[in-house]
Amino acid sequence: MLHQPIALLRKYFDILWGNDLPDVETMFPDEYFSTSEKYHLYKKEERKLILRRFLVIVFLIFISFVIQEIVKSINFDLRNNQTVLCWDKPVCIYRGAKLKYPIASVFQTKKIEDGKILFSSPNAYGRYRIFAARDYEDYANLTADKRKSAIAEKKPSFQIYDIEKNKFEKFDIPLWQFSKEELKKLSRGFYFDDKNRKVIFLDNSYFLEGYENDEDFYVYNLEDKSLTLDFATISENTKYYCGYQYGNKVLCFTNYSNSVIYDEYLNGDYSDDFFAEIIEDSDNKLITQPEYLYTFDLTTLKMKPLASFDVNPKFFPQNDSIIFLKNGKIVIPIYQEKIKERKIWDHIEIYDPKTRKMYAEFNTDIFEKNFLQVEDEKGNLIFLNEGDSYILENDSVRFRKIQNPEVVEYNEYMVKKLRNLAKITFNSGDKLNFASYVKSLPLSEGKFLLIYSNKQRFIRNFRTSNMFVEFPNPKLYRTIYVDYYNGIVQEGPQLPINLGKTTKKTITQIDKNKYLLVGGQRKMCEIDYSLYCPTEYSYIIEVK
């Protein structure tokens, strides 16, 4: 079958290559041939043939490079093609729209109107052409020249994703008109006032800790496109630690103890000398005074008391650990101490909107041995645990051990499958505290993608004593797909990016069965180079 195509290619190649000239001795037997006119014509034809064949070789080399790039491009496109990636699979991840600005980490995400989602990032990345690199070698070659490497500009970036158009657009704020000090007010993060359709630029980690009555912040009105200054009405000499928005409010805690936030303590954001100093001063790393829950109303810009803790916490809780339920309850785990790569729990606080009170739960095994949390249609929160599983029922403020034999057997079956697959997928062994190294991305009802949390292994070079990151680390890109109600636990799709420290901001629902991933680092780049390795595309998780 290949005989005819090969013969045809040979024919055209012979035409391009040209026929060999007769041997010079055959053409000119006379010893005085070099002075003849015919000989000069012969040499001219010979030079033409040499040039022709040189150009043919150059052309073939060029064509080979073109074909190689075409093959690489087709291969790249196939690896990101929705049809190929989603064929006969319950869940898949494929490339979505190109970002307006490349992003390594998402600061805040909020739906601001029907079909439009606003994303913010603390840095805007320049020199977009660097992100055209498809593999690690291309990237390494490009970044070797500092003039071509990506640069993180010290200003925030904002972009809006239009679901209908499947396109990212610039947010209507002329950042170039602001001074450095003014940009700081925009780079702290934002909340969204649903009622008045206003974007409020406040620090979304602990925004009112440094705000007094005389400090202003920017408010952007979506209706008239105006950007104005406003003030928060708070009590003088009171610091607040605020976290995630729920509804049109933000959950806040008082900080009368003037203590260090647990997130910063756990992540090592402060030195041991710093802690030694503040501990000697007032044991400041722990909460030493009674603290209270407040809500910051985004419509009135006022603080309102919510409840006091049933048992005063030792540390402020991490935002990512707080669970907001559809029925208005808030589950807040409280930490006891810091141990590397492991969370030690003190107790759990449960807020009930009906009684407007907090209730303490002291059975920390609920979180300590937890594998998965499922909120069902009735508003019950189910904890699948190793050993006993628990449920926080819609009409209760206490966790109850599940007693139904069929449910107990089913949950044990699911946990066993999860444990066994995690050993293979994440090389987890029999580690305690499953939730410390595996995080879940919640999808449709009872469906999840489990990913390996960002526990990179650092390796020491004994010659130089320098530490470097294990690269590549395949665990960071593997997933486990769980469908709780259908008993499915199986290997999930490969992540195209390293999500790093995954938070609730990483994933946003854009359709009934589609979720948008924004942020993360390019797969080919090492974790230490996050500033040089943002993603240029969003990604879609599709569940069937």
Short mmCIF file of N, CA and C in Angstrom, two decimals, residues 21 40-52:
data_model
loop_
_atom_site.label_atom_id
_atom_site.label_comp_id
_atom_site.label_asym_id
_atom_site.label_seq_id
_atom_site.Cartn_x
_atom_site.Cartn_y
_atom_site.Cartn_z
N LEU A 21 25.59 15.49 -12.99
CA LEU A 21 26.30 15.81 -14.23
C LEU A 21 27.27 14.66 -14.59
N HIS A 40 33.88 25.72 -19.14
CA HIS A 40 33.37 26.79 -18.29
C HIS A 40 31.86 26.71 -18.13
N LEU A 41 31.18 26.33 -19.19
CA LEU A 41 29.73 26.11 -19.10
C LEU A 41 29.42 24.94 -18.17
N TYR A 42 30.25 23.91 -18.26
CA TYR A 42 30.08 22.73 -17.39
C TYR A 42 30.23 23.12 -15.92
N LYS A 43 31.26 23.90 -15.59
CA LYS A 43 31.49 24.32 -14.20
C LYS A 43 30.37 25.22 -13.70
N LYS A 44 29.83 26.02 -14.61
CA LYS A 44 28.70 26.88 -14.24
C LYS A 44 27.50 26.03 -13.86
N GLU A 45 27.22 24.98 -14.66
CA GLU A 45 26.11 24.08 -14.36
C GLU A 45 26.36 23.32 -13.06
N GLU A 46 27.61 22.99 -12.82
CA GLU A 46 27.97 22.28 -11.59
C GLU A 46 27.69 23.15 -10.36
N ARG A 47 28.08 24.44 -10.44
CA ARG A 47 27.82 25.36 -9.33
C ARG A 47 26.33 25.55 -9.09
N LYS A 48 25.57 25.62 -10.19
CA LYS A 48 24.11 25.73 -10.08
C LYS A 48 23.53 24.51 -9.36
N LEU A 49 24.04 23.32 -9.71
CA LEU A 49 23.54 22.08 -9.10
C LEU A 49 23.87 22.04 -7.60
N ILE A 50 25.09 22.47 -7.26
CA ILE A 50 25.48 22.50 -5.84
C ILE A 50 24.59 23.46 -5.06
N LEU A 51 24.35 24.65 -5.61
CA LEU A 51 23.48 25.63 -4.95
C LEU A 51 22.07 25.10 -4.83
N ARG A 52 21.59 24.45 -5.90
CA ARG A 52 20.24 23.89 -5.91
C ARG A 52 20.09 22.86 -4.80
#
